[in-house]
PDB file of C-alpha atoms in Angstrom:
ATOM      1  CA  UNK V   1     119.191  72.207 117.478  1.00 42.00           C
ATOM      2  CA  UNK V   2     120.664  69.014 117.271  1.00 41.00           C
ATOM      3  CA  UNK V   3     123.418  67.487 118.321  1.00 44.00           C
ATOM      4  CA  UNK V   4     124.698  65.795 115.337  1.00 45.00           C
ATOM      5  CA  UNK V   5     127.985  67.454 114.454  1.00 45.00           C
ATOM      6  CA  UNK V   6     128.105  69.161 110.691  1.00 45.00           C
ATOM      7  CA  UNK V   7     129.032  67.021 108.392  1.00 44.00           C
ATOM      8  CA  UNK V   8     127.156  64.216 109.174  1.00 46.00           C
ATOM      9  CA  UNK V   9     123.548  65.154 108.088  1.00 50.00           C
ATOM     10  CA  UNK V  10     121.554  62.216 106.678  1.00 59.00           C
ATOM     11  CA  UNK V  11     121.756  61.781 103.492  1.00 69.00           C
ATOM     12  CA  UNK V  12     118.727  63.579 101.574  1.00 69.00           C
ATOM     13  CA  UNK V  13     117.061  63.456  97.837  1.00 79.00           C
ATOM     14  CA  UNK V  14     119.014  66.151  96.217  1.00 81.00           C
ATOM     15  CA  UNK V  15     115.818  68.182  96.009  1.00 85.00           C
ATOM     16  CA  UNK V  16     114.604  67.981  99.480  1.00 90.00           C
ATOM     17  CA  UNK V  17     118.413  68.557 100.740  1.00 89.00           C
ATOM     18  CA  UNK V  18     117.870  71.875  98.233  1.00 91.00           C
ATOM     19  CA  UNK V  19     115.336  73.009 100.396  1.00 92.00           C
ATOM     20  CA  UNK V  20     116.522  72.583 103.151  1.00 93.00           C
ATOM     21  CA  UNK V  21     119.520  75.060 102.795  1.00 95.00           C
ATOM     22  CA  UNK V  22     117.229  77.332 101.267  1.00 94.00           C
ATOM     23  CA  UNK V  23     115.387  77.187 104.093  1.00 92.00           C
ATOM     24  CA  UNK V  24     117.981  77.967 106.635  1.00 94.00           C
ATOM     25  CA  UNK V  25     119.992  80.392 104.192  1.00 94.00           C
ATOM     26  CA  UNK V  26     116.425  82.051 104.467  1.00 91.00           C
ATOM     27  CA  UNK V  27     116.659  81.933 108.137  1.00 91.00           C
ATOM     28  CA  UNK V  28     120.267  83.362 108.540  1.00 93.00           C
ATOM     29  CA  UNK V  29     119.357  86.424 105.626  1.00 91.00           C
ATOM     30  CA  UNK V  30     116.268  87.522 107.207  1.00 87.00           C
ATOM     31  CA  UNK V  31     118.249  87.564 110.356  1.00 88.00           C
ATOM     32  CA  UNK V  32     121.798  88.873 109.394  1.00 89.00           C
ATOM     33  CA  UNK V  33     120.666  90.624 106.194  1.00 88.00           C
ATOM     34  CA  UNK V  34     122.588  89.649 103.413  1.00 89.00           C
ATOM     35  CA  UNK V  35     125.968  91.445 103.823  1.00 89.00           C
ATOM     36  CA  UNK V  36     125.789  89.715 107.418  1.00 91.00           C
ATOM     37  CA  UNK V  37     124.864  86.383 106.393  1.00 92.00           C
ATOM     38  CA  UNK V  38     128.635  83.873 105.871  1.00 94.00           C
ATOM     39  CA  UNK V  39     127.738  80.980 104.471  1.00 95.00           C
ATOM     40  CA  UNK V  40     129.402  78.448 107.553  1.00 95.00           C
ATOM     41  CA  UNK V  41     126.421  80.065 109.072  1.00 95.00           C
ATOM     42  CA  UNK V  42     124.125  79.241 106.785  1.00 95.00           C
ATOM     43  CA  UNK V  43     125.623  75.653 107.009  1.00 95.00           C
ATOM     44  CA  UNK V  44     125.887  75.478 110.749  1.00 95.00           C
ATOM     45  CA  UNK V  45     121.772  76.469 111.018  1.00 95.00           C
ATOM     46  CA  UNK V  46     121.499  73.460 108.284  1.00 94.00           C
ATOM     47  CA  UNK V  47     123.587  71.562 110.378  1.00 93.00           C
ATOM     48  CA  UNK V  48     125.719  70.251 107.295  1.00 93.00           C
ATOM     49  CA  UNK V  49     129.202  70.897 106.241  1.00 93.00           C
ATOM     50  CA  UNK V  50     130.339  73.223 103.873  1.00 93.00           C
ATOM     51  CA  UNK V  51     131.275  71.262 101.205  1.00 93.00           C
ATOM     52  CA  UNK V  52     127.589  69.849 100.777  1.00 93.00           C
ATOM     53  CA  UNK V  53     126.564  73.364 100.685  1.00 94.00           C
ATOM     54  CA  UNK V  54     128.680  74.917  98.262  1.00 94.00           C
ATOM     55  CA  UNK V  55     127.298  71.557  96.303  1.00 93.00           C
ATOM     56  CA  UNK V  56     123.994  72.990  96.297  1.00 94.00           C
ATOM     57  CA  UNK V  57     124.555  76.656  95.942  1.00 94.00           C
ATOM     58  CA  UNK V  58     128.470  78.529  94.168  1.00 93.00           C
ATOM     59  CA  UNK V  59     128.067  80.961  96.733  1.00 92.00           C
ATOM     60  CA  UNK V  60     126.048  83.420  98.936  1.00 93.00           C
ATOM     61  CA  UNK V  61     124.940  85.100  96.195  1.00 92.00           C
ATOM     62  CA  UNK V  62     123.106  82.193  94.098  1.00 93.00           C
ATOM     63  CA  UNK V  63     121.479  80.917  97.116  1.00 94.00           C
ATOM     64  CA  UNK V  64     120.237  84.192  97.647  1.00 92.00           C
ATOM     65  CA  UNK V  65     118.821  85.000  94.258  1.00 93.00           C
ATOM     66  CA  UNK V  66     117.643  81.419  94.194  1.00 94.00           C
ATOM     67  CA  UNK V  67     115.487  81.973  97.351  1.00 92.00           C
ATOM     68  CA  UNK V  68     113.982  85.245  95.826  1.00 92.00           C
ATOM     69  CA  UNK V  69     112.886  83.403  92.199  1.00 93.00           C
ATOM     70  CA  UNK V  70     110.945  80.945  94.918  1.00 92.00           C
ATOM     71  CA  UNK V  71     109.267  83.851  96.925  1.00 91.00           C
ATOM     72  CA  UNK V  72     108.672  85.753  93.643  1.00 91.00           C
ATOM     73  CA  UNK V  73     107.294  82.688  91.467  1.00 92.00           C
ATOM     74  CA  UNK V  74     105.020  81.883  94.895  1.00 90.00           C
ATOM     75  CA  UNK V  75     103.362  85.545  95.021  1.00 90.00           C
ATOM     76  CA  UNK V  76     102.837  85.553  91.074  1.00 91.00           C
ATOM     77  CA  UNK V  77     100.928  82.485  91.273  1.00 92.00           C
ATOM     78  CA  UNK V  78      98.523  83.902  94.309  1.00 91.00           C
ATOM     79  CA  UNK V  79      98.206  87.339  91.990  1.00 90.00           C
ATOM     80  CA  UNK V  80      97.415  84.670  89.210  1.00 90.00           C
ATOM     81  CA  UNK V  81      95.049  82.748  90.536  1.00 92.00           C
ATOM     82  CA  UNK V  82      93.266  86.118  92.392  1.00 90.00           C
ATOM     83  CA  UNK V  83      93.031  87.199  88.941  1.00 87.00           C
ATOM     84  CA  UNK V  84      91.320  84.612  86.885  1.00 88.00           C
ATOM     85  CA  UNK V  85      89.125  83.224  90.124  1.00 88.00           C
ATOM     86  CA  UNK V  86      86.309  85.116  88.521  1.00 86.00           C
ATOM     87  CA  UNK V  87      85.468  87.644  85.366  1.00 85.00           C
ATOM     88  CA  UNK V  88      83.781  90.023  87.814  1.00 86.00           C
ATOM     89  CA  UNK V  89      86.453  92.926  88.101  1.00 81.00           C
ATOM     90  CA  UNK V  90      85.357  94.563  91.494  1.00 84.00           C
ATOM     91  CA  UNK V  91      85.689  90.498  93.099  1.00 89.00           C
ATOM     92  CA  UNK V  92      89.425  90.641  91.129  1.00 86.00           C
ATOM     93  CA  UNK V  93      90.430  93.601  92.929  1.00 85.00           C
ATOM     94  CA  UNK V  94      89.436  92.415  95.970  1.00 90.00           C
ATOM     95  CA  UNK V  95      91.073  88.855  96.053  1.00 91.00           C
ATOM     96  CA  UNK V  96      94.292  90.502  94.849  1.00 89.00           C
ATOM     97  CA  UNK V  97      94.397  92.334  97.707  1.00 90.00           C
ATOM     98  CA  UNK V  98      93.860  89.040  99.571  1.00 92.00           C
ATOM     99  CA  UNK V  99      96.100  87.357  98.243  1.00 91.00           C
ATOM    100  CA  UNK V 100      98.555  90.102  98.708  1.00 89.00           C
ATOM    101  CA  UNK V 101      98.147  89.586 102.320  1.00 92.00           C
ATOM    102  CA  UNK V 102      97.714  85.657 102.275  1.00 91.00           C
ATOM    103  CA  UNK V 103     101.294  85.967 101.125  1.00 89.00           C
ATOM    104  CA  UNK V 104     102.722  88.021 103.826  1.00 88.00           C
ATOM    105  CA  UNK V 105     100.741  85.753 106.198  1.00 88.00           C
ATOM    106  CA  UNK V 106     102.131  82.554 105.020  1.00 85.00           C
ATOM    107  CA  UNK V 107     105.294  83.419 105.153  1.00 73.00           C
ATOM    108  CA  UNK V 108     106.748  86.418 106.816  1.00 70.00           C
ATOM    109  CA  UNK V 109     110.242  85.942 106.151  1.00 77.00           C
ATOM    110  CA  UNK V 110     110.001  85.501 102.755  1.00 79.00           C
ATOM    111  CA  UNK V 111     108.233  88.595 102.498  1.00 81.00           C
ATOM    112  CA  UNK V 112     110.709  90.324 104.258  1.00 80.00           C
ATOM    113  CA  UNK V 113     113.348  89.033 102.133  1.00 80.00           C
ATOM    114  CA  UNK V 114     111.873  90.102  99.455  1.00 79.00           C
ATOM    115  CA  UNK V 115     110.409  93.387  99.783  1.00 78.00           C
ATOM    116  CA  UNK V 116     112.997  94.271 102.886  1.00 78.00           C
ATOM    117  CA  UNK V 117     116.507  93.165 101.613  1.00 76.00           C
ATOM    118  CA  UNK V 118     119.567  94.853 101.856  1.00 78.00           C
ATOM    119  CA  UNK V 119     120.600  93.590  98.341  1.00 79.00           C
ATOM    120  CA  UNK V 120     117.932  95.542  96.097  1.00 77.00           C
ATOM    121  CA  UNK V 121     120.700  97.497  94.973  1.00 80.00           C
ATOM    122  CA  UNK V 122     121.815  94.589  92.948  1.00 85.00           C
ATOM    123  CA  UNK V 123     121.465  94.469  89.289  1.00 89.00           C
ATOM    124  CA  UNK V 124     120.141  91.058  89.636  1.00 89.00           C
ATOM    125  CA  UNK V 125     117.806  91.370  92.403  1.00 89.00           C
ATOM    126  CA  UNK V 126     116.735  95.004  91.375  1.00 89.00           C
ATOM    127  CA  UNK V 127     115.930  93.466  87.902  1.00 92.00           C
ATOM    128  CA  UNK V 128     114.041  90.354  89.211  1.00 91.00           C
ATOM    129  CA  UNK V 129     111.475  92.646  91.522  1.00 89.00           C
ATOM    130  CA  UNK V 130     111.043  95.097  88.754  1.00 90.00           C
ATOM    131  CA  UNK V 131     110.417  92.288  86.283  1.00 91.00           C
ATOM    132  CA  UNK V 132     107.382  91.157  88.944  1.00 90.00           C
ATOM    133  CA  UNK V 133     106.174  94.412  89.592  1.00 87.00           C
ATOM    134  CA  UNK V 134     105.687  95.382  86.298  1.00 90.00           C
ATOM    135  CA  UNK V 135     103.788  92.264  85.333  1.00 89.00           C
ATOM    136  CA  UNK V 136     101.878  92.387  87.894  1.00 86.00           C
ATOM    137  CA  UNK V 137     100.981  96.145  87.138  1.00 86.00           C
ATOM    138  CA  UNK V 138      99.973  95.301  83.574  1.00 87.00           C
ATOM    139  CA  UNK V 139      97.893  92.592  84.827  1.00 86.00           C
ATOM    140  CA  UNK V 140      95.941  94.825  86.862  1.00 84.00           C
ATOM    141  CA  UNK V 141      96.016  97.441  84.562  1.00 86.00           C
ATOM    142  CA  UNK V 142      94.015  94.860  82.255  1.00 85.00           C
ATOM    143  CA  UNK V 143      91.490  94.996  84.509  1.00 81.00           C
ATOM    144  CA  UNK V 144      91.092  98.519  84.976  1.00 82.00           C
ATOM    145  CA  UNK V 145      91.311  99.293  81.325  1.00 82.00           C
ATOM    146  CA  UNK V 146      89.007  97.008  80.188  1.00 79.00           C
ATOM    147  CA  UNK V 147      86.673  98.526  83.363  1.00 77.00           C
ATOM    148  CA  UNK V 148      86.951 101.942  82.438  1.00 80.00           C
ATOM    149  CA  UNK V 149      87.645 104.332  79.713  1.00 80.00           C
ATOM    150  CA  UNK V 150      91.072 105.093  81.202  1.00 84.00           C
ATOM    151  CA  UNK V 151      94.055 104.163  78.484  1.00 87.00           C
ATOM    152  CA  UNK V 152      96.346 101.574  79.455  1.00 84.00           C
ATOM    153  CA  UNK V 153      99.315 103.533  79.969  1.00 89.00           C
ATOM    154  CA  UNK V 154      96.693 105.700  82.823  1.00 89.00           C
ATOM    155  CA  UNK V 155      95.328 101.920  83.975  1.00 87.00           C
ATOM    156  CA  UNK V 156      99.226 100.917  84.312  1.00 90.00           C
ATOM    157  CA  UNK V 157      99.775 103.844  86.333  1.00 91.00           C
ATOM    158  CA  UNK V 158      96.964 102.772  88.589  1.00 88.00           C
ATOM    159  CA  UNK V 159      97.922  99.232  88.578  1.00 87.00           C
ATOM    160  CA  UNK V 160     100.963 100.144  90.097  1.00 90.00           C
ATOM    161  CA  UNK V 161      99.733 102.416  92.751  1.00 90.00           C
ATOM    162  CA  UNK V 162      97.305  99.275  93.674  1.00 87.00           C
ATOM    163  CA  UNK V 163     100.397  97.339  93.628  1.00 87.00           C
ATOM    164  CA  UNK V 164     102.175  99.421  95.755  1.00 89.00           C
ATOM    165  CA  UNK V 165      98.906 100.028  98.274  1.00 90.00           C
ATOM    166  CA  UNK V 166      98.591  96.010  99.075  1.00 89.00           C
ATOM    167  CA  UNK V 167     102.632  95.510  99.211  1.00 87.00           C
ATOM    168  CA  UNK V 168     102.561  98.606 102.046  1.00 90.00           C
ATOM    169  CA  UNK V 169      99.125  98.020 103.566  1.00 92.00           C
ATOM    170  CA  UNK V 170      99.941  94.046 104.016  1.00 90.00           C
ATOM    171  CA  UNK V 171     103.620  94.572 105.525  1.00 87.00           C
ATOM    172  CA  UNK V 172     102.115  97.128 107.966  1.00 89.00           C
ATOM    173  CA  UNK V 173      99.218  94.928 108.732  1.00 91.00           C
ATOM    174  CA  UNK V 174     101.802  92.079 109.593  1.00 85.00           C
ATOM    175  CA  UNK V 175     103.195  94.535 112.479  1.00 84.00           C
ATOM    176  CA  UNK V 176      99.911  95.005 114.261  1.00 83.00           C
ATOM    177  CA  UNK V 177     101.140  91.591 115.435  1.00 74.00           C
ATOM    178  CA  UNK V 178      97.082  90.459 114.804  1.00 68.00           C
ATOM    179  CA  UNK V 179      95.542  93.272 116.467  1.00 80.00           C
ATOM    180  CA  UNK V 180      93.438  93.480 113.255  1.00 87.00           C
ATOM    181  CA  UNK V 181      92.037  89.912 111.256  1.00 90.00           C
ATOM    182  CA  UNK V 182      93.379  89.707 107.892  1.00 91.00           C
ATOM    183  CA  UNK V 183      89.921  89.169 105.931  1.00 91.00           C
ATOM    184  CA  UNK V 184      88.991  92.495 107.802  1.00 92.00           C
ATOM    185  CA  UNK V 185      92.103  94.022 106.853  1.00 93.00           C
ATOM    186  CA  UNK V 186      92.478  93.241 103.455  1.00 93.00           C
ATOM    187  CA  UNK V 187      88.773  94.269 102.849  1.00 93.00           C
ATOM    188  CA  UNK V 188      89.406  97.533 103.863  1.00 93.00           C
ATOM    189  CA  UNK V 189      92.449  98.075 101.374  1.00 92.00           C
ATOM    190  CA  UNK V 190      90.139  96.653  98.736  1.00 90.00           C
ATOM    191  CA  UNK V 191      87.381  98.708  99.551  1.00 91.00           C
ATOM    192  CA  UNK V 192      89.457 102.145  99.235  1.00 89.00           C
ATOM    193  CA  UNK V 193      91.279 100.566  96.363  1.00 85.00           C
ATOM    194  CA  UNK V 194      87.614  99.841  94.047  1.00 83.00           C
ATOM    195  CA  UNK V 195      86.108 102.636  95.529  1.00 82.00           C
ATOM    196  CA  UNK V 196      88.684 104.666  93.490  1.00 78.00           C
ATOM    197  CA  UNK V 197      88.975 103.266  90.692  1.00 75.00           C
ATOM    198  CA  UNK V 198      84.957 103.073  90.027  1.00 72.00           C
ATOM    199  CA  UNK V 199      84.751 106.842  90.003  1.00 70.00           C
ATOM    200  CA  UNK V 200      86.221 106.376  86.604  1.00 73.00           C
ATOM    201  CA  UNK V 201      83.727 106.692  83.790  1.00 66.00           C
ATOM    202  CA  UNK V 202      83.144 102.828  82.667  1.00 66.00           C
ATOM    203  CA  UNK V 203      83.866 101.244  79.355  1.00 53.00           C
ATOM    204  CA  UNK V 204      80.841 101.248  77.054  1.00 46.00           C
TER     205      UNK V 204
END
């Protein structure tokens, strides 16, 4: 850490001063939790004063919420692109579970924060994972439906069983601490996850 006493941080574009206390606010959350986390903390570990902070960010709570929308708008767009990178369902499946883990691999605090918080009893925070989970559960359920002869309230159902198997498969996978290499893992996951869904008659 350096020695440069709060207060006197260099003076940064507004956006890359942004990220930077989203950064460390991530750092003290995934840490403290978010009842533990004070926000001269958070300031301290982005070794400015409060006053620039509370610029930035009203309180605890936006900079919180604000850090989610990031994590959440990051994992939509690897979903997204896993999802249009070809028309060939079975190779959709399997690069949504990729990217599923991709996500948790890039950036294991941010999946912690969002799918391990001590705030998801929030309205707000409750509303903004639900909001991505069932997106994401039609999206897949797209896929099925269109695969199968399954309705799409049944494909939605499966979507979100798929959605649930990569979130829990992926955060577990992060704990064998790389005992096990993630294209190996996340085939696996895909593999039970197509080889379930193709015993489903197809679409004709």
């Amino acid at each position: 850490m350096s020695n440069q006493p709060a207060g006197k941080s260099t003076r940064l574009p507004r956006e890359e001063r942004r990220r930077q206390l989203m950064q460390a606010a991530q750092e003290v959350f995934v840490s403290r939790g978010f009842h533990g986390a004070a926000m001269d903390e958070i300031a301290e570990t982005a070794q400015v004063s409060k006053p620039v902070l509370y610029q930035h960010f009203p309180g605890k709570r936006e900079l919180y919420l604000a850090l989610l929308d990031d994590h959440l708008g990051t994992l939509t767009q690897f979903l997204k692109t896993a999802l249009s990178s070809t028309t060939d369902n079975k190779l959709r499946v399997r690069e949504t579970m990729r990217a599923y883990f991709r996500f948790v691999a890039q950036d294991s605090q941010g999946h912690r924060l969002v799918f391990e918080s001590d705030l998801t009893s929030d309205d707000e925070v409750s509303s903004r994972i639900e909001a991505f989970n069932a997106r994401f559960a039609s999206d897949i359920a797209d896929v099925i439906a269109e695969d199968t002869k399954l309705s799409h309230l049944e494909a939605t159902l499966l979507g979100r069983a798929l959605a649930g198997m990569a979130q829990v498969s992926a955060r577990y996978w992060l704990e064998t601490d790389g005992g096990l290499d993630i294209d190996a893992a996340s085939e696996l996951v895909y593999r039970l996850a197509w080889r379930g869904i193709s015993r489903f008659p197809k679409e004709i």
